[in-house]
Coordinates of C-alpha atoms in Angstrom, one line a residue:
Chain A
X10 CA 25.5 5.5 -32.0
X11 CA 27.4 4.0 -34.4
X12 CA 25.9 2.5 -38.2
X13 CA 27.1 0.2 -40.5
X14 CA 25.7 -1.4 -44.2
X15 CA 26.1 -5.1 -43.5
X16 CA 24.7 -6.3 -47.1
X17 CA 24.1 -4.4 -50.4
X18 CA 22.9 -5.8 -53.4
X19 CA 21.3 -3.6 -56.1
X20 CA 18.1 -1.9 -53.6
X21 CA 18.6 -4.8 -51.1
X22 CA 20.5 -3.8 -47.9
X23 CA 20.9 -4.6 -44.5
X24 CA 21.5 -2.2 -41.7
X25 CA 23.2 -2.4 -38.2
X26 CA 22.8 0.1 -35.6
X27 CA 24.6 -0.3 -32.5
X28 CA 27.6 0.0 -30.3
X29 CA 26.5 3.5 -28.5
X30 CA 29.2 4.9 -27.1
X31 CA 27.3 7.5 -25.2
X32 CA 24.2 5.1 -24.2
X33 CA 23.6 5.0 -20.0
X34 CA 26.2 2.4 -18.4
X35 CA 23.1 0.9 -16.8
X36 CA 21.7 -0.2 -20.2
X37 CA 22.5 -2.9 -22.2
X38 CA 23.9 -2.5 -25.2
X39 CA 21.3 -3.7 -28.3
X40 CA 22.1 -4.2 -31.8
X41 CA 19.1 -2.9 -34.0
X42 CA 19.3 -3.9 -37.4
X43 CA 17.0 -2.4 -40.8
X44 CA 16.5 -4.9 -44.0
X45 CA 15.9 -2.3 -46.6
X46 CA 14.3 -3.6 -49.6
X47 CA 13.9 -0.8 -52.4
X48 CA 11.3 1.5 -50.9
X49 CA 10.2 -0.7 -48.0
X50 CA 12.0 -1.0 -44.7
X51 CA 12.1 -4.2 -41.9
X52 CA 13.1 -2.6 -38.6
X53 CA 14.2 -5.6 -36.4
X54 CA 14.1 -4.8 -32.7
X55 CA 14.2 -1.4 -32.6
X56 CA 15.0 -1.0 -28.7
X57 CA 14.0 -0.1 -25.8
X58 CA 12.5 3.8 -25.3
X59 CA 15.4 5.4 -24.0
X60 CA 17.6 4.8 -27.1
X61 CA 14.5 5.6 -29.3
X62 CA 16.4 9.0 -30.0
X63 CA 19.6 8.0 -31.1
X64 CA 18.1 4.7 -33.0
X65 CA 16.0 7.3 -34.9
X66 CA 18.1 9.9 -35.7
X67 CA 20.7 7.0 -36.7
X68 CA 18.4 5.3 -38.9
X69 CA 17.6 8.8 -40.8
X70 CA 21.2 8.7 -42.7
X71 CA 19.8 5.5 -44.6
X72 CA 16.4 5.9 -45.1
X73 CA 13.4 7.8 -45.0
X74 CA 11.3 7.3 -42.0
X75 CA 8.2 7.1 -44.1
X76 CA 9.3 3.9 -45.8
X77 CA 10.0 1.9 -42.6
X78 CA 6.7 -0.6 -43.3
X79 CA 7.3 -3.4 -40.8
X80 CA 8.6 -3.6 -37.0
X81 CA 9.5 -7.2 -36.3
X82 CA 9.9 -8.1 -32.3
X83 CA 11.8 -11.1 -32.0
X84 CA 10.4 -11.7 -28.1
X85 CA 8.5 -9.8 -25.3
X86 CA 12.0 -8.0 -23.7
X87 CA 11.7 -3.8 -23.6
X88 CA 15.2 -3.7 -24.7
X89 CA 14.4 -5.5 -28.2
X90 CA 10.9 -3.3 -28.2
X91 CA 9.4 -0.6 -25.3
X92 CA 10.0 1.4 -28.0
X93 CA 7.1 0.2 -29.9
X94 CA 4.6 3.2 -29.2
X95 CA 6.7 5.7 -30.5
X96 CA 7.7 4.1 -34.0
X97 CA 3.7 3.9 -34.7
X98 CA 3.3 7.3 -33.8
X99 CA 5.5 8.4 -35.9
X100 CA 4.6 6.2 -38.8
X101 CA 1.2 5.1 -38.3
X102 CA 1.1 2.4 -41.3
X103 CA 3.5 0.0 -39.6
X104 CA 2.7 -3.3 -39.3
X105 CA 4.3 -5.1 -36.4
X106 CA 4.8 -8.8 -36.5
X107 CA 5.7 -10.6 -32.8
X108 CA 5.7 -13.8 -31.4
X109 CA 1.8 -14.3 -30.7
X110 CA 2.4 -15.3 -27.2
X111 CA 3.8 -11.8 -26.5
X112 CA 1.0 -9.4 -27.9
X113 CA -1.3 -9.0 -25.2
X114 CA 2.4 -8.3 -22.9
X115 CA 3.8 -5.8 -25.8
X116 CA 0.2 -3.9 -26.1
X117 CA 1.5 -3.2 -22.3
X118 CA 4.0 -0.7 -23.9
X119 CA 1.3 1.4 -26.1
X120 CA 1.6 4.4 -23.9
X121 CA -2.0 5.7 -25.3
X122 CA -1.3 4.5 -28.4
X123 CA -3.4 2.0 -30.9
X124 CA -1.5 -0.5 -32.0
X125 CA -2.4 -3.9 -33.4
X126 CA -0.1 -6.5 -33.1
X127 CA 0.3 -8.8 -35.9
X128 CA 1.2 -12.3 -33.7
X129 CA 3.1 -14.8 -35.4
X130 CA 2.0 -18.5 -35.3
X131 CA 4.7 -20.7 -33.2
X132 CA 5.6 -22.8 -36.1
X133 CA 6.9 -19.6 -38.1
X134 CA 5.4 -17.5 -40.6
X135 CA 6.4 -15.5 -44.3
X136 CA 6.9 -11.7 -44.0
X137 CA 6.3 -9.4 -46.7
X138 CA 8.4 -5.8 -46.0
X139 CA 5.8 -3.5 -47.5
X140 CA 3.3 -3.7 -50.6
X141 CA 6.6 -4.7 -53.4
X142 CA 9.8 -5.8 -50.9
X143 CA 11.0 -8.9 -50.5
X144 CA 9.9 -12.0 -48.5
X145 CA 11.6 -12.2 -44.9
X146 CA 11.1 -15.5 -42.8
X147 CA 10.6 -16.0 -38.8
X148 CA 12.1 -18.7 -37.8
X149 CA 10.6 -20.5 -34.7
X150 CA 13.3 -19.9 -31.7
X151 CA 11.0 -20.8 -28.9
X152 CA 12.9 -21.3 -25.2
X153 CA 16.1 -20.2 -26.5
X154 CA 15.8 -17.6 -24.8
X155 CA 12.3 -16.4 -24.9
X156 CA 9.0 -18.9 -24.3
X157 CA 7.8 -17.2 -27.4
X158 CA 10.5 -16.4 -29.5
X159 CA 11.6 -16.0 -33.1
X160 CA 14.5 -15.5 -35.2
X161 CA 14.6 -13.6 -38.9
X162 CA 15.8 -15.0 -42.0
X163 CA 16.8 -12.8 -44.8
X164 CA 16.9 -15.4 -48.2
X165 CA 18.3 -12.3 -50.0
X166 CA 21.5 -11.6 -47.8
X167 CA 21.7 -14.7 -46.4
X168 CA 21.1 -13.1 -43.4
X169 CA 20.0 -15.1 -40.4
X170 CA 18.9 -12.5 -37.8
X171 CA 19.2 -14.7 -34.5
X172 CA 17.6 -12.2 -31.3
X173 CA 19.2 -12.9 -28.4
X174 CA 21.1 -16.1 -29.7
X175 CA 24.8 -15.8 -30.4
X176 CA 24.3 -12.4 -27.8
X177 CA 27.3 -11.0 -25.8
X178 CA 28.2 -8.7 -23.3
X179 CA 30.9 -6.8 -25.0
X180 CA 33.3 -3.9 -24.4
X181 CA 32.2 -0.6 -25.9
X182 CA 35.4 -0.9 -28.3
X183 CA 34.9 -4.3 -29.5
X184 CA 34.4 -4.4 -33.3
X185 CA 31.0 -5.4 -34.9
X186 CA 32.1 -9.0 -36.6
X187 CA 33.4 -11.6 -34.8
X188 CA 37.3 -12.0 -35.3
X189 CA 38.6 -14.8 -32.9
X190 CA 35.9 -17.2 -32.1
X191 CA 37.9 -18.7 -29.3
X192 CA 39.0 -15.4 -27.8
X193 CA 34.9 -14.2 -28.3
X194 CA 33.3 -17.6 -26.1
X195 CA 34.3 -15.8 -23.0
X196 CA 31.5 -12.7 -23.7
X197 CA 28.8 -14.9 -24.9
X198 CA 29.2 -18.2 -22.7
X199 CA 27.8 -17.3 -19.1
X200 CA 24.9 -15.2 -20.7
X201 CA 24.0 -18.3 -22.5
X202 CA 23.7 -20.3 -19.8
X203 CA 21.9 -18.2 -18.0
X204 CA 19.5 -17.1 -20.3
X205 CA 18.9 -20.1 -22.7
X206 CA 16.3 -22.4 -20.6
X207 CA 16.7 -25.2 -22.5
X208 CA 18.9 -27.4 -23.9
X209 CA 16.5 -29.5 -25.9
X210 CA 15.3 -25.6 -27.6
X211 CA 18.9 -24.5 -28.5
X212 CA 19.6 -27.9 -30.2
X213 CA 16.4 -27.9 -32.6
X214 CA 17.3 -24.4 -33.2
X215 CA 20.6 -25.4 -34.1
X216 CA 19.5 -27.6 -36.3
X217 CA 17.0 -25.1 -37.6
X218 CA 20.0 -22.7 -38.3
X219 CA 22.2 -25.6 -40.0
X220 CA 19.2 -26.1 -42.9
X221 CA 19.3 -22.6 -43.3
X222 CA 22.8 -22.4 -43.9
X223 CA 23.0 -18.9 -43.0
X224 CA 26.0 -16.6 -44.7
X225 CA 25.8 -14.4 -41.3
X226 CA 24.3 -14.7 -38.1
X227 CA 24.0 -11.6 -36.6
X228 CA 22.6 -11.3 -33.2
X229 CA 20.7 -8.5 -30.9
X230 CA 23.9 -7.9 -28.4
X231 CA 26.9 -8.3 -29.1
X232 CA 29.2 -8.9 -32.6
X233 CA 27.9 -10.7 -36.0
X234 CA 29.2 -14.3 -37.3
X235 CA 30.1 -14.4 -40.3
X236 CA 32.6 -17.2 -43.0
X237 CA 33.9 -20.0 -41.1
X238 CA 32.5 -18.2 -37.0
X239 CA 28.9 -19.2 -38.0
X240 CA 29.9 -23.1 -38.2
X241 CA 32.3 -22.7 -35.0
X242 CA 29.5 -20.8 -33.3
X243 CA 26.6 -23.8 -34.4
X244 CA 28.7 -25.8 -33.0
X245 CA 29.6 -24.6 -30.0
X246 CA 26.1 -23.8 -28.8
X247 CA 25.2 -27.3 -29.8
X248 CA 27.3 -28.6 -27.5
X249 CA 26.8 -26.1 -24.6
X250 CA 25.0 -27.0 -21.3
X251 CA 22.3 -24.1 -21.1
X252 CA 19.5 -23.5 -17.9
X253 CA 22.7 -23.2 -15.7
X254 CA 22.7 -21.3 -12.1
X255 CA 25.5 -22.5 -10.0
X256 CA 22.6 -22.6 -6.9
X257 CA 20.2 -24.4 -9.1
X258 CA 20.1 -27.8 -7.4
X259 CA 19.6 -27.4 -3.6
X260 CA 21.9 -28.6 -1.4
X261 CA 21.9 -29.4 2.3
X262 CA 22.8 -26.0 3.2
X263 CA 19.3 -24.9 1.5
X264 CA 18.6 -22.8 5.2
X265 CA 21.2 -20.8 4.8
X266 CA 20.2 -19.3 1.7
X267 CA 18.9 -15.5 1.5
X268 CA 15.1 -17.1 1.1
X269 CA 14.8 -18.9 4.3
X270 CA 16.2 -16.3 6.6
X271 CA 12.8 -16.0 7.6
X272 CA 13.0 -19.5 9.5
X273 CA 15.7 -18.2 11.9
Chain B
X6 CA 19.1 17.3 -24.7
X7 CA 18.8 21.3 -24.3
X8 CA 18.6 23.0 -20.9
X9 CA 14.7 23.9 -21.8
X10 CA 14.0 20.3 -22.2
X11 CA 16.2 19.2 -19.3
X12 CA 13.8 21.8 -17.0
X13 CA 10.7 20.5 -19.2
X14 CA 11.4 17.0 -17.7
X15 CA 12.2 18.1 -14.3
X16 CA 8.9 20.5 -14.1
X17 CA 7.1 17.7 -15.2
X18 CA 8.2 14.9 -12.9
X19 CA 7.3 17.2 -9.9
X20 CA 3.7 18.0 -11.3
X21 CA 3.2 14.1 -11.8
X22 CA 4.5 14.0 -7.6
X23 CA 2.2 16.5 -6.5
X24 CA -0.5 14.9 -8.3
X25 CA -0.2 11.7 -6.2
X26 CA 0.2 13.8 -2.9
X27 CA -2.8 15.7 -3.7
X28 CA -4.5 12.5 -4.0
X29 CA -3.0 10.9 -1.0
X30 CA -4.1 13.6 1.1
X31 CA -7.2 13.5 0.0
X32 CA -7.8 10.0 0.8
X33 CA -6.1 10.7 4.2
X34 CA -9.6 12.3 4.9
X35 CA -12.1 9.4 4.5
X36 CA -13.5 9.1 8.2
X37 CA -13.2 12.3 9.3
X38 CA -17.3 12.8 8.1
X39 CA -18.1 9.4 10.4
X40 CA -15.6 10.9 13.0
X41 CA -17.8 13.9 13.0
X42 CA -21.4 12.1 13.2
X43 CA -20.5 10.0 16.2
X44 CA -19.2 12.9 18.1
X45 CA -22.6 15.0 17.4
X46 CA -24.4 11.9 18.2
X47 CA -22.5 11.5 21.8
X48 CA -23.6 15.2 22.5
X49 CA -27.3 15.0 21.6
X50 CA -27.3 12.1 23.8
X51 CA -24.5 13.9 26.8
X52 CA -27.7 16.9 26.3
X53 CA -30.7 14.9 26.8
X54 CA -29.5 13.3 30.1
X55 CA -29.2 16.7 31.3
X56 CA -33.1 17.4 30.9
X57 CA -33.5 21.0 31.4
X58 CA -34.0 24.1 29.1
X59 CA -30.1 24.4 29.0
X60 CA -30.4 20.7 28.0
X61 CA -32.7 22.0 24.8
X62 CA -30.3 24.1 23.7
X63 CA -27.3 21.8 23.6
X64 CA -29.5 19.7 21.9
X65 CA -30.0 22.0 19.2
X66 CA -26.4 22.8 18.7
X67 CA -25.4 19.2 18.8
X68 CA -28.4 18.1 16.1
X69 CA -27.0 21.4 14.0
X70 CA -23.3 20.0 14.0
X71 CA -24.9 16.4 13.3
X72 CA -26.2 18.0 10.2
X73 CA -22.5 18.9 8.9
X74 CA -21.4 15.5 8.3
X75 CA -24.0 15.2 5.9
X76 CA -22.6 18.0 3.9
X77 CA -19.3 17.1 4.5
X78 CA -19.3 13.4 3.5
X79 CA -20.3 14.1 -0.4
X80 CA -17.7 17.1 -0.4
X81 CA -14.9 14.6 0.4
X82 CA -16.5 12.1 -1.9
X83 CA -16.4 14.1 -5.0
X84 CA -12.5 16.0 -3.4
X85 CA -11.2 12.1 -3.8
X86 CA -13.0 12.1 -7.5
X87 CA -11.8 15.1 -8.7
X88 CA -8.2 14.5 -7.3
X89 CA -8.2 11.2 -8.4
X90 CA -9.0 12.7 -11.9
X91 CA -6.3 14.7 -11.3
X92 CA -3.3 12.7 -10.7
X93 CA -4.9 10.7 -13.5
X94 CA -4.6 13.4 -15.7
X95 CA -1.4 14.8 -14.5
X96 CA 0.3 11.3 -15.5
X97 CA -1.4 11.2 -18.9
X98 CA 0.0 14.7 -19.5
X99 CA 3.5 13.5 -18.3
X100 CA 3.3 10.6 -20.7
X101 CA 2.9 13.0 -23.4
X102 CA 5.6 15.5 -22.5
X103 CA 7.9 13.1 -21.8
X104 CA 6.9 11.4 -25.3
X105 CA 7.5 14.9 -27.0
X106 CA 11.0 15.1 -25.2
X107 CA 11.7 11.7 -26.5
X108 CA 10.8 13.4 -30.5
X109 CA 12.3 16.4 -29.8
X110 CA 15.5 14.8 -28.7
X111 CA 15.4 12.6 -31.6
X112 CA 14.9 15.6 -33.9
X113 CA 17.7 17.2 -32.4
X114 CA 20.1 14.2 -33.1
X115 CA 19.1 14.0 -36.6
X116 CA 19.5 17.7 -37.1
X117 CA 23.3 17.3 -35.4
X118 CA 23.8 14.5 -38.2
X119 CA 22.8 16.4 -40.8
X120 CA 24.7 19.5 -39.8
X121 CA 28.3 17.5 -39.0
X122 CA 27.6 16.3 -42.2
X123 CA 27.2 19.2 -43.8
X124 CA 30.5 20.4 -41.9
X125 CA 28.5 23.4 -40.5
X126 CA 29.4 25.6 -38.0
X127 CA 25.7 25.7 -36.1
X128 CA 24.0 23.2 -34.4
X129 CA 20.4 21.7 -33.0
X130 CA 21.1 24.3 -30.2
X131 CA 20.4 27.0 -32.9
X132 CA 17.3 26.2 -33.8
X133 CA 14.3 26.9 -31.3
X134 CA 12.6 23.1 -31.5
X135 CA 10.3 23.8 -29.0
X136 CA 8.0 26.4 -31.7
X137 CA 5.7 25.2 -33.7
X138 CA 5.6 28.0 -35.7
X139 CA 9.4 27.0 -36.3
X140 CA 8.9 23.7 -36.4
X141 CA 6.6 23.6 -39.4
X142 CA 8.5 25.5 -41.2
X143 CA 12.1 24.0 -40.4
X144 CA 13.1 22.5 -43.8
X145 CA 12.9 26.5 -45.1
X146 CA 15.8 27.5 -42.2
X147 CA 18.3 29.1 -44.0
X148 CA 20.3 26.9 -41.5
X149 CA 19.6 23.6 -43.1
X150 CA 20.7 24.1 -46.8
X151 CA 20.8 21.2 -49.5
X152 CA 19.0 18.6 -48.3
X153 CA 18.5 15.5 -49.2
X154 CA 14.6 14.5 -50.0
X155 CA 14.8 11.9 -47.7
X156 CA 16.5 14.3 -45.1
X157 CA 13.9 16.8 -45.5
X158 CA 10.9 14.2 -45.4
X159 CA 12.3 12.8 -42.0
X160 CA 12.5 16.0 -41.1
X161 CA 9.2 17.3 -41.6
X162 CA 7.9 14.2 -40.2
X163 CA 9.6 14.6 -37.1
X164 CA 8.6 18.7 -36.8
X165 CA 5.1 17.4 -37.8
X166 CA 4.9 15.0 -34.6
X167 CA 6.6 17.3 -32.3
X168 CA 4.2 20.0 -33.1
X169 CA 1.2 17.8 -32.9
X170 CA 2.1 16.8 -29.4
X171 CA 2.9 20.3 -28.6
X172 CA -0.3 21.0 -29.1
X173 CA -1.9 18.1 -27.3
X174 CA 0.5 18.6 -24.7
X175 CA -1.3 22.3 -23.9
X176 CA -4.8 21.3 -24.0
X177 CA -4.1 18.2 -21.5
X178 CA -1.9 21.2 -19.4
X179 CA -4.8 23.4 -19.0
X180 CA -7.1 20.3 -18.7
X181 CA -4.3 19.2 -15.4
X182 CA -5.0 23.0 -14.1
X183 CA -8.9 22.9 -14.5
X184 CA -9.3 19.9 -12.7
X185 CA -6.8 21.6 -10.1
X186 CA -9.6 24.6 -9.9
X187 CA -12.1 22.1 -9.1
X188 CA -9.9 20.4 -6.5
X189 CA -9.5 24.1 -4.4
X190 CA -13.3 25.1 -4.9
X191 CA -13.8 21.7 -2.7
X192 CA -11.3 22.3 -0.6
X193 CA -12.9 25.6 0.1
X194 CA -16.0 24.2 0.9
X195 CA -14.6 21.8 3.3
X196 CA -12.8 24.4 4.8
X197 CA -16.3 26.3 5.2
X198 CA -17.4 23.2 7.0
X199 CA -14.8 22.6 9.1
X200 CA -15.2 26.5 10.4
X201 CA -18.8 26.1 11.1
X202 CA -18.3 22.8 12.8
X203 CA -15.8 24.9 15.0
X204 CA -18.2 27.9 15.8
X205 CA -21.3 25.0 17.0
X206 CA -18.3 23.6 19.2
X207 CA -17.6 26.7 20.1
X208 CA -20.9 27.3 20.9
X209 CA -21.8 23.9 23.3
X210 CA -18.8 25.3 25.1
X211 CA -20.4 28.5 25.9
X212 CA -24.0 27.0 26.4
X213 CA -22.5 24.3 28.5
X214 CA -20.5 26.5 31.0
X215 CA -24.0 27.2 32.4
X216 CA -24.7 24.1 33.5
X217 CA -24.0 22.6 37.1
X218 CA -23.0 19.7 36.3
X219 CA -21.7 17.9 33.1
X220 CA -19.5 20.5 31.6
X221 CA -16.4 18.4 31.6
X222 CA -18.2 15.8 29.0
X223 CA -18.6 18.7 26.5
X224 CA -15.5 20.2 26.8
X225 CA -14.3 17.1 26.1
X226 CA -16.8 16.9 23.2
X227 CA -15.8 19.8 21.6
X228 CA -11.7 19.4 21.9
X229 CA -12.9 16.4 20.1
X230 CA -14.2 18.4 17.3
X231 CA -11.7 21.0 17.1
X232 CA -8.9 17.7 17.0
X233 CA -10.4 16.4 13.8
X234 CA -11.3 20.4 12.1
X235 CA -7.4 20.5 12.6
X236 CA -6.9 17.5 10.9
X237 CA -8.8 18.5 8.0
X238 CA -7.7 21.6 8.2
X239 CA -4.2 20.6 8.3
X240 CA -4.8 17.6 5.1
X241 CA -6.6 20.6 3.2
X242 CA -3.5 23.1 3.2
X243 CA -1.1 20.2 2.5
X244 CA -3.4 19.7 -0.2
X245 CA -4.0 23.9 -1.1
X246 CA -0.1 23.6 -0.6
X247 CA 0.3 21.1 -3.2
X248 CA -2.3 22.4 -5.6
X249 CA -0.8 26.0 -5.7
X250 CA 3.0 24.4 -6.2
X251 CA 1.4 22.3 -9.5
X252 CA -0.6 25.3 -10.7
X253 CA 2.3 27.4 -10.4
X254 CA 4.7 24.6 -12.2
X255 CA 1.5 23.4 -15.0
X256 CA 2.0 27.5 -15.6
X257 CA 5.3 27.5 -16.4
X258 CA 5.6 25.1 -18.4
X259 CA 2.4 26.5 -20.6
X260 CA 4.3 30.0 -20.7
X261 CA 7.4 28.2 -22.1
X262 CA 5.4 26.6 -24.8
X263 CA 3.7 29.2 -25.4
X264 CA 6.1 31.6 -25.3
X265 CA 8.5 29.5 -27.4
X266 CA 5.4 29.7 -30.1
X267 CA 6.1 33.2 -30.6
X268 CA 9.8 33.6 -30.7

């Protein structure tokens, strides 16, 4: 697993964890990412159970374990949290903060464990990282990808943490910013389409993003934005058709599809 | 991940498969009790047309095996409650030692950091994470020298949780083998059925080679009865089978915790 400091300022520092060069080909790669905040740790995403090893033992060359205060799930998928169980029983104090629509569906991965989970309203919500850290914001991201779905807003970095927005499918080499926008369209565009439902969603969220003015956009696959990629990648999702499957509208040749083999 | 956890994971992954086939053989059973009553019932009534003192007789041998399904029908209820229990508890058990495999693997990581960082020659491998004696007292290991506080909090915190779930992970193992003791004192029971519904079929065979007529009906009767004691007999060793295989495996994995606690 590899580790990186994306931000530092005086005890302020964001963390990213990804990039596993010995993860299971059949998993997809995740980007976990830590907002440390003097002694009070954000974990954003932390993964999915079978990477809960490597995440932790990576995460222990930054901080102790003992001051991670908040787990913030960005949506319902196991690869951003079926992890959940073992962070809290490791730590029992952490708070975890997810879209609301998603708690009764996360409690699914408590594995004997009690957990509450703190659900977020849909218009957004303030985040406090532990009793004196600073003031993190989730960002409404519904439909784009997830039904319920948020995105993470660091004021102090300038940070905008996006989930599964800005995600791509990347070779296990590829470095963790962003160089060439134009070269980088090819490992994020199909898994937008396919995963962003709605157009109307990414657009609001685009314009959520613009007010923001993020300094970085750093997403939960694939390689971070940062200088003048952030604009080129607003822009480019603004503009990008999303809800896309090549089968989606039915044509006459609807009984030969797999689904209606039956009527033969 | 160490070849003692790598075996760990196997051993368990088979107890959690036995637990199931346990139980599915155990619900395999249900009707065998109704099975049973019908064919007593069909010989009390094959007896009284026959209407003589040999006719008595077979009476009273088929109203004796009419009595065993009564017997047998709870037995079977509480086998399916007490295996059912028991696959239960064997998944909750693999749960937790596949939990603990998931700490200890992370310890093991974080010890490998800390020792490439260190530029030391030993590694997790050299340290037995599978103690808890060792375990609670891993930040003293002369192998681990100047650490960090932060290093030796994550540390202990990590020993701390492994240990617990050691711990936990034996009383829900011995829990997984008492409910497997229950499971074979039923089964023995059954089996005690099953042998005495044999000896009254045995016995209308005998009773009913006196009789002039009708002997082919209770012949018949009683290859009935002996088909369906085989099929319990045969679902209970399947069962005794599986039971002995997960007793012997629930064993092994105690002695390797256990014996790990004193090394």
């Amino acid at each position: 697993m590899n580790s990186q400091i994306i931000y530092e300022s005086g005890d302020h520092k964001c963390i990213f964890i990804g990039r596993d060069p010995q993860k299971k080909e059949q998993i997809i790669d995740t980007n976990e990412y830590i907002i440390q905040s003097g002694d009070n740790a954000m974990l954003l995403d932390p993964g999915g159970i079978d990477i809960f090893p490597v995440v932790l033992a990576e995460i222990t060359k930054y901080i102790s374990l003992e001051n991670i205060k908040v787990i913030f799930a960005t949506h319902q998928d196991p690869d951003t949290s079926s992890s959940l169980a073992m962070w809290l029983d490791l730590v029992k104090e952490i708070k975890i903060y997810s879209p609301w629509l998603w708690t009764g569906f996360l409690a699914h991965f408590g594995m004997g464990t009690n957990f509450t989970l703190n659900g977020l309203p849909d218009e957004g919500a303030e985040i406090k990282i532990g009793s004196d850290g600073s003031t993190v914001y989730a960002v409404p991201a519904h439909y784009a990808h997830s039904p319920g779905n948020f995105s993470l807003f660091d004021p102090k970095s300038k940070i905008l943490f996006s989930g599964d927005i800005g995600a791509a499918l990347l070779p296990a080499d590829y470095p963790i910013y962003v160089e060439d926008f134009a070269s980088h369209i090819k490992y994020m565009e199909k898994f937008h389409q396919r995963w962003m439902p709605s157009a109307n969603a990414v657009r609001a969220w685009v314009r959520r993003a613009r007010a923001i003015n993020p300094d970085v956009i750093a997403p939960q696959h694939g390689a971070i934005f940062t200088g003048r990629n952030v604009t080129m990648f607003l822009d480019w999702l603004d503009n990008l058709e999303v809800g896309k499957w090549e089968m989606g509208a039915e044509s006459s040749d609807i009984y030969k599809t797999v689904w209606m083999r039956w009527k033969k | 991940m160490s070849q003692q956890l790598i075996q760990f994971r196997k051993d368990v992954g088979n107890t959690y498969k036995l637990g199931v086939d346990i139980l599915i053989h155990s619900r395999a059973l249900k009707g065998i009790s109704l099975d049973l009553k019908l064919l007593a019932v069909n010989g009390i009534v094959q007896a009284g047309k026959i209407g003589s003192a040999q006719g008595q007789s077979l009476i009273t041998l088929s109203g004796f095996l009419s009595d065993l399904p009564v017997q047998i029908a709870p037995e079977l209820e509480q086998l399916e409650v007490v295996t059912s229990e028991l696959a239960s508890q064997l998944t909750l058990t693999s749960v937790a030692i596949i939990r603990f495999i998931f700490y200890s693997t992370a310890l093991s990581n974080l010890l490998d950091n800390i020792l490439i960082k260190q530029k030391s020659s030993f590694r997790s491998d050299d340290f037995n994470l599978l103690s808890i004696t060792d375990l609670l007292k891993l930040t003293n290991n002369p192998l681990l020298k100047g650490l960090d506080s932060y290093e030796k909090n994550n540390i202990n915190m990590l020993a701390k949780v492994n240990a617990d779930i050691s711990l936990r992970s034996i009383e829900m193992l011995n829990k997984s083998i008492d409910y497997l003791k229950k499971s074979e004192q039923r089964i023995l029971n059954l089996k005690r059925n099953g042998f005495i519904a044999n000896y009254m079929g045995s016995n209308i065979l005998i009773e009913s080679s006196y009789l002039d007529s009708n002997q082919q009906s209770f012949q018949a009767l009683v290859s009935n009865i002996r088909g369906i004691v085989e099929k319990l007999n045969l679902n209970l060793d399947n069962m005794d089978n599986s039971i002995k295989e997960a007793k012997n495996v629930l064993n092994k994995v105690i002695l390797l915790i256990s014996n790990t606690q004193n090394t």
